[in-house]
mmCIF file of C-alpha atoms and ligand atoms in Angstrom:
data_model
loop_
_atom_site.group_PDB
_atom_site.id
_atom_site.type_symbol
_atom_site.label_atom_id
_atom_site.label_comp_id
_atom_site.label_asym_id
_atom_site.label_seq_id
_atom_site.Cartn_x
_atom_site.Cartn_y
_atom_site.Cartn_z
ATOM 1 C CA MET A 3 35.562 3.019 -15.362
ATOM 2 C CA VAL A 4 34.140 1.166 -12.330
ATOM 3 C CA ALA A 5 36.737 -0.857 -10.432
ATOM 4 C CA PRO A 6 35.848 -4.578 -10.118
ATOM 5 C CA LEU A 7 34.745 -5.600 -6.610
ATOM 6 C CA SER A 8 36.387 -8.390 -4.639
ATOM 7 C CA ARG A 9 34.407 -11.575 -3.949
ATOM 8 C CA ALA A 10 34.225 -10.636 -0.261
ATOM 9 C CA ALA A 11 32.783 -7.188 -1.075
ATOM 10 C CA LEU A 12 30.215 -8.727 -3.421
ATOM 11 C CA ARG A 13 29.218 -11.224 -0.708
ATOM 12 C CA ASP A 14 28.739 -8.330 1.762
ATOM 13 C CA ILE A 15 26.607 -6.395 -0.733
ATOM 14 C CA LEU A 16 24.357 -9.408 -1.365
ATOM 15 C CA ALA A 17 23.983 -9.973 2.385
ATOM 16 C CA PHE A 18 22.991 -6.324 2.761
ATOM 17 C CA TYR A 19 20.437 -6.572 -0.035
ATOM 18 C CA ARG A 20 18.938 -9.688 1.578
ATOM 19 C CA GLU A 21 18.601 -7.929 4.952
ATOM 20 C CA ALA A 22 17.077 -4.874 3.275
ATOM 21 C CA GLY A 23 14.343 -7.056 1.777
ATOM 22 C CA VAL A 24 15.502 -7.012 -1.839
ATOM 23 C CA ASP A 25 14.057 -10.279 -3.078
ATOM 24 C CA ASP A 26 13.902 -9.945 -6.807
ATOM 25 C CA ALA A 27 15.795 -8.295 -9.619
ATOM 26 C CA LEU A 28 13.237 -6.953 -12.035
ATOM 27 C CA ASP A 29 15.380 -5.240 -14.598
ATOM 28 C CA ASP A 30 18.849 -5.745 -16.005
ATOM 29 C CA GLU A 31 19.532 -2.033 -15.681
ATOM 30 C CA ALA A 32 19.022 -0.363 -12.290
ATOM 31 C CA PRO A 33 16.422 2.396 -12.856
ATOM 32 C CA ASP A 34 17.294 5.844 -11.524
ATOM 33 C CA ARG A 35 14.332 6.538 -9.254
ATOM 34 C CA ARG A 36 15.704 9.777 -7.882
ATOM 35 C CA LEU A 37 13.848 12.976 -8.360
ATOM 36 C CA SER A 38 14.998 15.314 -11.053
ATOM 37 C CA ALA A 39 16.131 18.768 -10.005
ATOM 38 C CA ALA A 40 12.879 20.269 -11.338
ATOM 39 C CA LYS A 41 10.746 17.830 -9.356
ATOM 40 C CA LEU A 42 12.765 18.514 -6.239
ATOM 41 C CA ARG A 43 12.122 22.246 -6.634
ATOM 42 C CA GLU A 44 8.399 21.530 -7.064
ATOM 43 C CA ALA A 45 8.336 19.344 -3.935
ATOM 44 C CA ALA A 46 10.232 21.980 -1.957
ATOM 45 C CA ALA A 47 7.737 24.664 -3.030
ATOM 46 C CA ARG A 48 4.882 22.527 -1.650
ATOM 47 C CA LYS A 49 6.472 22.125 1.794
ATOM 48 C CA PRO A 50 4.834 24.115 4.670
ATOM 49 C CA GLU A 51 6.769 26.834 6.493
ATOM 50 C CA PRO A 52 9.161 25.140 8.922
ATOM 51 C CA VAL A 53 7.937 25.234 12.518
ATOM 52 C CA ALA A 54 10.522 26.222 15.167
ATOM 53 C CA ALA A 55 12.932 23.307 15.085
ATOM 54 C CA PRO A 56 13.923 21.605 18.342
ATOM 55 C CA VAL A 57 17.525 22.120 19.366
ATOM 56 C CA VAL A 58 19.427 19.025 18.259
ATOM 57 C CA PRO A 59 22.871 18.260 19.672
ATOM 58 C CA ALA A 60 25.730 18.368 17.175
ATOM 59 C CA PRO A 61 26.156 14.986 15.459
ATOM 60 C CA GLU A 62 29.027 12.699 16.376
ATOM 61 C CA PRO A 63 31.890 12.987 13.862
ATOM 62 C CA GLU A 64 31.569 10.337 11.115
ATOM 63 C CA PRO A 65 33.811 7.299 11.646
ATOM 64 C CA PRO A 66 36.253 6.657 8.765
ATOM 65 C CA PRO A 67 34.684 4.518 5.999
ATOM 66 C CA SER A 68 35.119 0.740 6.247
ATOM 67 C CA SER A 69 36.760 -1.150 3.400
ATOM 68 C CA LEU A 70 33.265 -2.286 2.229
ATOM 69 C CA GLU A 71 31.965 1.294 2.217
ATOM 70 C CA ARG A 72 35.044 2.396 0.270
ATOM 71 C CA ALA A 73 34.536 -0.442 -2.221
ATOM 72 C CA LEU A 74 30.853 0.475 -2.662
ATOM 73 C CA PHE A 75 31.718 4.145 -3.013
ATOM 74 C CA ASP A 76 34.335 3.378 -5.630
ATOM 75 C CA ALA A 77 31.882 1.165 -7.511
ATOM 76 C CA VAL A 78 29.279 3.931 -7.894
ATOM 77 C CA PRO A 79 29.922 6.356 -10.737
ATOM 78 C CA ASP A 80 29.862 10.060 -9.908
ATOM 79 C CA ARG A 81 26.337 11.503 -9.972
ATOM 80 C CA PRO A 82 24.859 14.711 -8.492
ATOM 81 C CA ALA A 83 23.564 14.368 -4.922
ATOM 82 C CA ALA A 84 19.951 13.111 -4.861
ATOM 83 C CA THR A 85 17.004 13.201 -2.499
ATOM 84 C CA VAL A 86 13.845 11.100 -2.510
ATOM 85 C CA ALA A 87 10.464 12.310 -1.324
ATOM 86 C CA VAL A 88 10.048 11.685 2.405
ATOM 87 C CA PRO A 89 6.577 11.289 3.928
ATOM 88 C CA ASP A 90 5.591 14.386 5.866
ATOM 89 C CA GLU A 91 2.537 16.418 6.799
ATOM 90 C CA GLY A 92 2.804 18.405 3.574
ATOM 91 C CA GLN A 93 2.446 15.221 1.541
ATOM 92 C CA VAL A 94 -0.570 14.096 3.579
ATOM 93 C CA ARG A 95 -2.194 17.473 2.884
ATOM 94 C CA LEU A 96 -1.347 17.268 -0.792
ATOM 95 C CA ALA A 97 -2.761 13.721 -0.997
ATOM 96 C CA ARG A 98 -5.981 14.980 0.619
ATOM 97 C CA GLU A 99 -6.309 17.809 -1.870
ATOM 98 C CA LEU A 100 -5.573 15.621 -4.884
ATOM 99 C CA ALA A 101 -7.987 12.930 -3.737
ATOM 100 C CA ALA A 102 -10.794 15.338 -2.879
ATOM 101 C CA GLU A 103 -10.570 17.005 -6.296
ATOM 102 C CA ALA A 104 -10.787 13.726 -8.246
ATOM 103 C CA ARG A 105 -14.296 13.536 -9.713
ATOM 104 C CA THR A 106 -14.066 10.021 -11.139
ATOM 105 C CA LEU A 107 -12.169 6.831 -10.408
ATOM 106 C CA GLU A 108 -10.141 7.327 -13.573
ATOM 107 C CA GLU A 109 -9.154 10.822 -12.458
ATOM 108 C CA LEU A 110 -8.229 9.452 -9.064
ATOM 109 C CA ARG A 111 -6.071 6.752 -10.638
ATOM 110 C CA GLU A 112 -4.270 9.361 -12.766
ATOM 111 C CA ARG A 113 -3.650 11.597 -9.777
ATOM 112 C CA MET A 114 -2.317 8.713 -7.710
ATOM 113 C CA ALA A 115 -0.059 7.579 -10.539
ATOM 114 C CA ALA A 116 1.395 11.109 -10.743
ATOM 115 C CA PHE A 117 1.697 11.574 -6.954
ATOM 116 C CA GLU A 118 5.332 11.607 -5.846
ATOM 117 C CA GLY A 119 4.890 12.042 -2.096
ATOM 118 C CA CYS A 120 5.001 8.411 -0.981
ATOM 119 C CA ASN A 121 8.364 6.642 -0.794
ATOM 120 C CA LEU A 122 6.807 3.315 -1.697
ATOM 121 C CA ARG A 123 6.219 4.374 -5.289
ATOM 122 C CA TYR A 124 9.980 4.538 -5.836
ATOM 123 C CA THR A 125 10.549 0.878 -4.996
ATOM 124 C CA ALA A 126 7.313 -0.502 -6.444
ATOM 125 C CA LYS A 127 7.100 -1.485 -10.080
ATOM 126 C CA GLN A 128 3.738 0.205 -10.596
ATOM 127 C CA LEU A 129 0.560 1.534 -9.011
ATOM 128 C CA VAL A 130 -1.909 -1.185 -8.023
ATOM 129 C CA PHE A 131 -5.216 0.655 -8.172
ATOM 130 C CA CYS A 132 -8.139 -1.770 -8.315
ATOM 131 C CA ASP A 133 -9.740 -4.821 -9.781
ATOM 132 C CA GLY A 134 -13.344 -5.788 -10.299
ATOM 133 C CA ASN A 135 -16.475 -3.834 -11.039
ATOM 134 C CA PRO A 136 -16.739 -0.166 -9.961
ATOM 135 C CA GLN A 137 -20.544 -0.489 -10.136
ATOM 136 C CA ALA A 138 -20.575 -3.361 -7.632
ATOM 137 C CA ASP A 139 -22.505 -3.041 -4.384
ATOM 138 C CA LEU A 140 -19.706 -4.871 -2.544
ATOM 139 C CA MET A 141 -16.181 -3.460 -2.056
ATOM 140 C CA LEU A 142 -13.268 -5.258 -0.394
ATOM 141 C CA VAL A 143 -10.109 -3.511 0.788
ATOM 142 C CA GLY A 144 -6.840 -5.233 1.691
ATOM 143 C CA GLU A 145 -3.606 -3.863 3.084
ATOM 144 C CA ALA A 146 -1.009 -3.540 0.310
ATOM 145 C CA PRO A 147 0.056 -5.320 -2.867
ATOM 146 C CA GLY A 148 2.585 -8.139 -2.728
ATOM 147 C CA ARG A 149 5.041 -9.312 -5.375
ATOM 148 C CA ASP A 150 2.482 -10.814 -7.775
ATOM 149 C CA GLU A 151 0.236 -7.755 -7.557
ATOM 150 C CA ASP A 152 3.220 -5.452 -8.151
ATOM 151 C CA ILE A 153 4.066 -7.350 -11.311
ATOM 152 C CA GLU A 154 0.487 -7.568 -12.626
ATOM 153 C CA GLY A 155 -0.773 -4.192 -11.434
ATOM 154 C CA ARG A 156 -3.972 -5.678 -9.952
ATOM 155 C CA PRO A 157 -4.798 -6.373 -6.288
ATOM 156 C CA PHE A 158 -5.101 -9.895 -4.911
ATOM 157 C CA VAL A 159 -3.800 -11.937 -7.823
ATOM 158 C CA GLY A 160 -1.356 -14.131 -5.839
ATOM 159 C CA ARG A 161 -2.130 -16.965 -3.424
ATOM 160 C CA SER A 162 -4.141 -14.696 -1.108
ATOM 161 C CA GLY A 163 -6.119 -13.560 -4.114
ATOM 162 C CA GLN A 164 -6.940 -17.107 -5.123
ATOM 163 C CA LEU A 165 -8.296 -17.749 -1.642
ATOM 164 C CA LEU A 166 -10.209 -14.468 -1.773
ATOM 165 C CA ASP A 167 -11.797 -15.596 -5.053
ATOM 166 C CA ARG A 168 -12.917 -18.809 -3.342
ATOM 167 C CA MET A 169 -14.329 -16.823 -0.411
ATOM 168 C CA LEU A 170 -16.257 -14.623 -2.840
ATOM 169 C CA ALA A 171 -17.491 -17.656 -4.770
ATOM 170 C CA ALA A 172 -18.813 -19.084 -1.498
ATOM 171 C CA ILE A 173 -21.303 -16.196 -1.357
ATOM 172 C CA GLY A 174 -22.073 -16.288 -5.063
ATOM 173 C CA ARG A 175 -19.738 -13.451 -6.068
ATOM 174 C CA ASP A 176 -16.715 -12.961 -8.276
ATOM 175 C CA ARG A 177 -14.701 -10.022 -9.596
ATOM 176 C CA ARG A 178 -17.523 -9.007 -11.899
ATOM 177 C CA SER A 179 -19.757 -8.398 -8.886
ATOM 178 C CA ALA A 180 -17.216 -7.027 -6.418
ATOM 179 C CA TYR A 181 -14.682 -4.204 -6.433
ATOM 180 C CA ILE A 182 -11.260 -4.771 -4.829
ATOM 181 C CA ALA A 183 -8.571 -2.316 -3.721
ATOM 182 C CA ASN A 184 -5.902 -1.835 -1.050
ATOM 183 C CA VAL A 185 -5.219 0.845 1.556
ATOM 184 C CA ILE A 186 -1.668 1.144 0.165
ATOM 185 C CA PRO A 187 -1.486 1.089 -3.640
ATOM 186 C CA TRP A 188 2.271 0.435 -3.964
ATOM 187 C CA ARG A 189 4.078 -2.714 -2.893
ATOM 188 C CA PRO A 190 6.235 -2.126 0.203
ATOM 189 C CA PRO A 191 9.775 -3.434 -0.482
ATOM 190 C CA GLY A 192 10.176 -7.047 0.589
ATOM 191 C CA ASN A 193 6.478 -7.000 1.627
ATOM 192 C CA ARG A 194 7.371 -5.184 4.817
ATOM 193 C CA THR A 195 4.590 -3.642 6.903
ATOM 194 C CA PRO A 196 3.771 -0.131 5.692
ATOM 195 C CA THR A 197 4.781 2.545 8.197
ATOM 196 C CA PRO A 198 2.086 4.649 9.914
ATOM 197 C CA GLN A 199 3.284 7.646 7.840
ATOM 198 C CA GLU A 200 2.926 5.748 4.582
ATOM 199 C CA THR A 201 -0.573 4.704 5.644
ATOM 200 C CA GLU A 202 -1.519 8.297 6.490
ATOM 201 C CA ILE A 203 -0.256 9.510 3.128
ATOM 202 C CA CYS A 204 -2.242 6.860 1.239
ATOM 203 C CA ARG A 205 -5.390 7.077 3.391
ATOM 204 C CA PRO A 206 -7.023 9.997 1.500
ATOM 205 C CA PHE A 207 -6.735 8.065 -1.767
ATOM 206 C CA ILE A 208 -8.462 4.899 -0.551
ATOM 207 C CA GLU A 209 -11.087 6.949 1.290
ATOM 208 C CA ARG A 210 -11.896 8.838 -1.896
ATOM 209 C CA GLN A 211 -11.914 5.562 -3.845
ATOM 210 C CA ILE A 212 -14.528 4.160 -1.458
ATOM 211 C CA GLU A 213 -16.526 7.382 -1.744
ATOM 212 C CA LEU A 214 -16.483 7.274 -5.545
ATOM 213 C CA VAL A 215 -17.436 3.584 -5.733
ATOM 214 C CA GLY A 216 -20.115 4.062 -3.078
ATOM 215 C CA PRO A 217 -20.647 0.365 -2.249
ATOM 216 C CA LYS A 218 -23.602 -0.771 -0.168
ATOM 217 C CA VAL A 219 -21.258 -2.881 1.955
ATOM 218 C CA LEU A 220 -17.536 -2.587 2.601
ATOM 219 C CA VAL A 221 -15.403 -5.556 3.708
ATOM 220 C CA THR A 222 -12.067 -4.731 5.323
ATOM 221 C CA LEU A 223 -9.579 -7.578 4.993
ATOM 222 C CA GLY A 224 -7.236 -7.920 7.980
ATOM 223 C CA GLY A 225 -6.219 -5.718 10.886
ATOM 224 C CA PRO A 226 -4.442 -2.838 9.116
ATOM 225 C CA SER A 227 -7.257 -2.216 6.643
ATOM 226 C CA SER A 228 -9.923 -2.560 9.363
ATOM 227 C CA LYS A 229 -8.159 -0.197 11.744
ATOM 228 C CA THR A 230 -7.429 2.376 9.061
ATOM 229 C CA LEU A 231 -10.885 2.486 7.523
ATOM 230 C CA LEU A 232 -13.084 1.843 10.552
ATOM 231 C CA ASN A 233 -11.321 4.101 13.001
ATOM 232 C CA ALA A 234 -10.848 1.138 15.319
ATOM 233 C CA THR A 235 -8.082 0.204 17.713
ATOM 234 C CA GLU A 236 -8.982 -3.404 18.599
ATOM 235 C CA GLY A 237 -7.140 -6.354 17.079
ATOM 236 C CA VAL A 238 -8.795 -7.981 14.082
ATOM 237 C CA LEU A 239 -9.740 -11.136 16.003
ATOM 238 C CA ARG A 240 -11.880 -8.937 18.232
ATOM 239 C CA LEU A 241 -13.130 -6.684 15.461
ATOM 240 C CA ARG A 242 -14.071 -9.327 12.924
ATOM 241 C CA GLY A 243 -17.655 -10.361 12.562
ATOM 242 C CA THR A 244 -18.994 -7.137 14.111
ATOM 243 C CA TRP A 245 -20.791 -4.625 11.909
ATOM 244 C CA ARG A 246 -19.115 -1.235 11.834
ATOM 245 C CA GLN A 247 -19.472 1.853 9.710
ATOM 246 C CA HIS A 248 -17.105 3.579 7.361
ATOM 247 C CA ALA A 249 -17.751 7.333 7.412
ATOM 248 C CA THR A 250 -17.183 9.066 4.083
ATOM 249 C CA ALA A 251 -16.119 12.709 3.776
ATOM 250 C CA ASP A 252 -19.468 13.517 2.137
ATOM 251 C CA GLY A 253 -21.366 12.298 5.195
ATOM 252 C CA ARG A 254 -22.420 8.754 4.289
ATOM 253 C CA ALA A 255 -22.068 5.827 6.710
ATOM 254 C CA ILE A 256 -21.299 2.654 4.774
ATOM 255 C CA PRO A 257 -21.963 -0.626 6.628
ATOM 256 C CA ALA A 258 -18.620 -2.358 7.001
ATOM 257 C CA MET A 259 -17.637 -5.882 7.981
ATOM 258 C CA PRO A 260 -14.067 -6.397 9.216
ATOM 259 C CA THR A 261 -12.799 -9.913 8.591
ATOM 260 C CA LEU A 262 -9.618 -11.963 8.519
ATOM 261 C CA HIS A 263 -7.102 -11.411 5.753
ATOM 262 C CA PRO A 264 -6.756 -14.288 3.240
ATOM 263 C CA ALA A 265 -2.963 -14.364 3.849
ATOM 264 C CA TYR A 266 -3.675 -14.933 7.547
ATOM 265 C CA LEU A 267 -6.149 -17.682 6.656
ATOM 266 C CA LEU A 268 -3.521 -19.413 4.525
ATOM 267 C CA ARG A 269 -1.329 -19.566 7.618
ATOM 268 C CA ASN A 270 -4.204 -20.373 9.993
ATOM 269 C CA PRO A 271 -6.667 -22.501 8.019
ATOM 270 C CA ALA A 272 -8.572 -23.415 11.197
ATOM 271 C CA HIS A 273 -9.853 -19.811 11.237
ATOM 272 C CA LYS A 274 -11.443 -20.042 7.796
ATOM 273 C CA LYS A 275 -14.739 -20.872 9.454
ATOM 274 C CA LEU A 276 -14.704 -17.431 11.119
ATOM 275 C CA ALA A 277 -14.226 -15.671 7.785
ATOM 276 C CA TRP A 278 -16.927 -17.879 6.323
ATOM 277 C CA ARG A 279 -19.371 -16.633 8.989
ATOM 278 C CA ASP A 280 -18.395 -13.035 8.231
ATOM 279 C CA PHE A 281 -18.994 -13.507 4.525
ATOM 280 C CA LEU A 282 -22.421 -15.049 5.221
ATOM 281 C CA GLU A 283 -23.244 -11.923 7.256
ATOM 282 C CA VAL A 284 -22.215 -9.808 4.276
ATOM 283 C CA LYS A 285 -24.362 -11.835 1.919
ATOM 284 C CA ALA A 286 -27.393 -11.478 4.213
ATOM 285 C CA ARG A 287 -26.848 -7.736 4.620
ATOM 286 C CA LEU A 288 -26.569 -7.194 0.867
ATOM 287 C CA ARG A 289 -29.736 -9.192 0.311
ATOM 288 C CA ALA A 290 -31.557 -7.142 2.965
ATOM 289 C CA LEU A 291 -30.357 -3.896 1.377
ATOM 290 C CA GLY A 292 -31.681 -5.079 -1.977
HETATM 291 N N1 URA B 6 -2.500 -8.741 0.270
HETATM 292 C C1 URA B 6 -3.177 -7.580 0.256
HETATM 293 O O1 URA B 6 -3.519 -7.031 1.306
HETATM 294 N N2 URA B 6 -3.456 -7.038 -0.932
HETATM 295 C C2 URA B 6 -3.112 -7.605 -2.093
HETATM 296 O O2 URA B 6 -3.414 -7.029 -3.137
HETATM 297 C C3 URA B 6 -2.418 -8.819 -2.050
HETATM 298 C C4 URA B 6 -2.116 -9.375 -0.867
#
């Protein structure tokens, strides 16, 4: 039987959740997202041999638990100790192998849905793989799904997506003539910025997705997507509007236009004219490519 918590303890827990970025309760029952013992064994078997570990000083002794920690501990029923998958080099390698072996977009989607090596999948509601037409000659890639995308399972369906639809319409396109995806296919909790490790783990999947779609022109939306896919280091305000190339693993160079992210444009509407120019460039390039 779980002991009831005091009002003060409940207030502390809610404050903690708020700081940790928990902004919605999706289910009445908390799902157990921890790995099963079998999955843990599988993950351990995939790990590379440990390299000589640096000498780490002995940890400070743990301070005694605070009254809040004791209350939280008492409130949690006994369960076996659990571990979640932590991004590491082994997972990046595994993601590369899985992505490279996917022969079709559907196979890639299945492999990504089954991939357990990225922490974000444990807090996201579902995989957000793509929207639009895989036969399209134009592909757009954003950063990561937000709350609306996490709920619907499709990229760019919230306010940013509505603006993106208007940007596409301005060059005579819609989701039947464009393909849309994200570098990160799982919503980061509280919409936080994905870590560099999370990006490296997800990179092989989006690179393979681009390779399988094979668009004539790629548009990278915002700084993170542009830097990740165009091997660039400049800020997006410098990068945008300049033609780049996205190099695929099978040796193709896809013309790529970095531009401003719709979420940024919602906050900085005066910059919409810059994105407008970029989209006109894209339209002209697609026309020239036939
Ligand atoms: N922002 C993104 O980068 N991608 C989405 O799918 C939604 C918002």
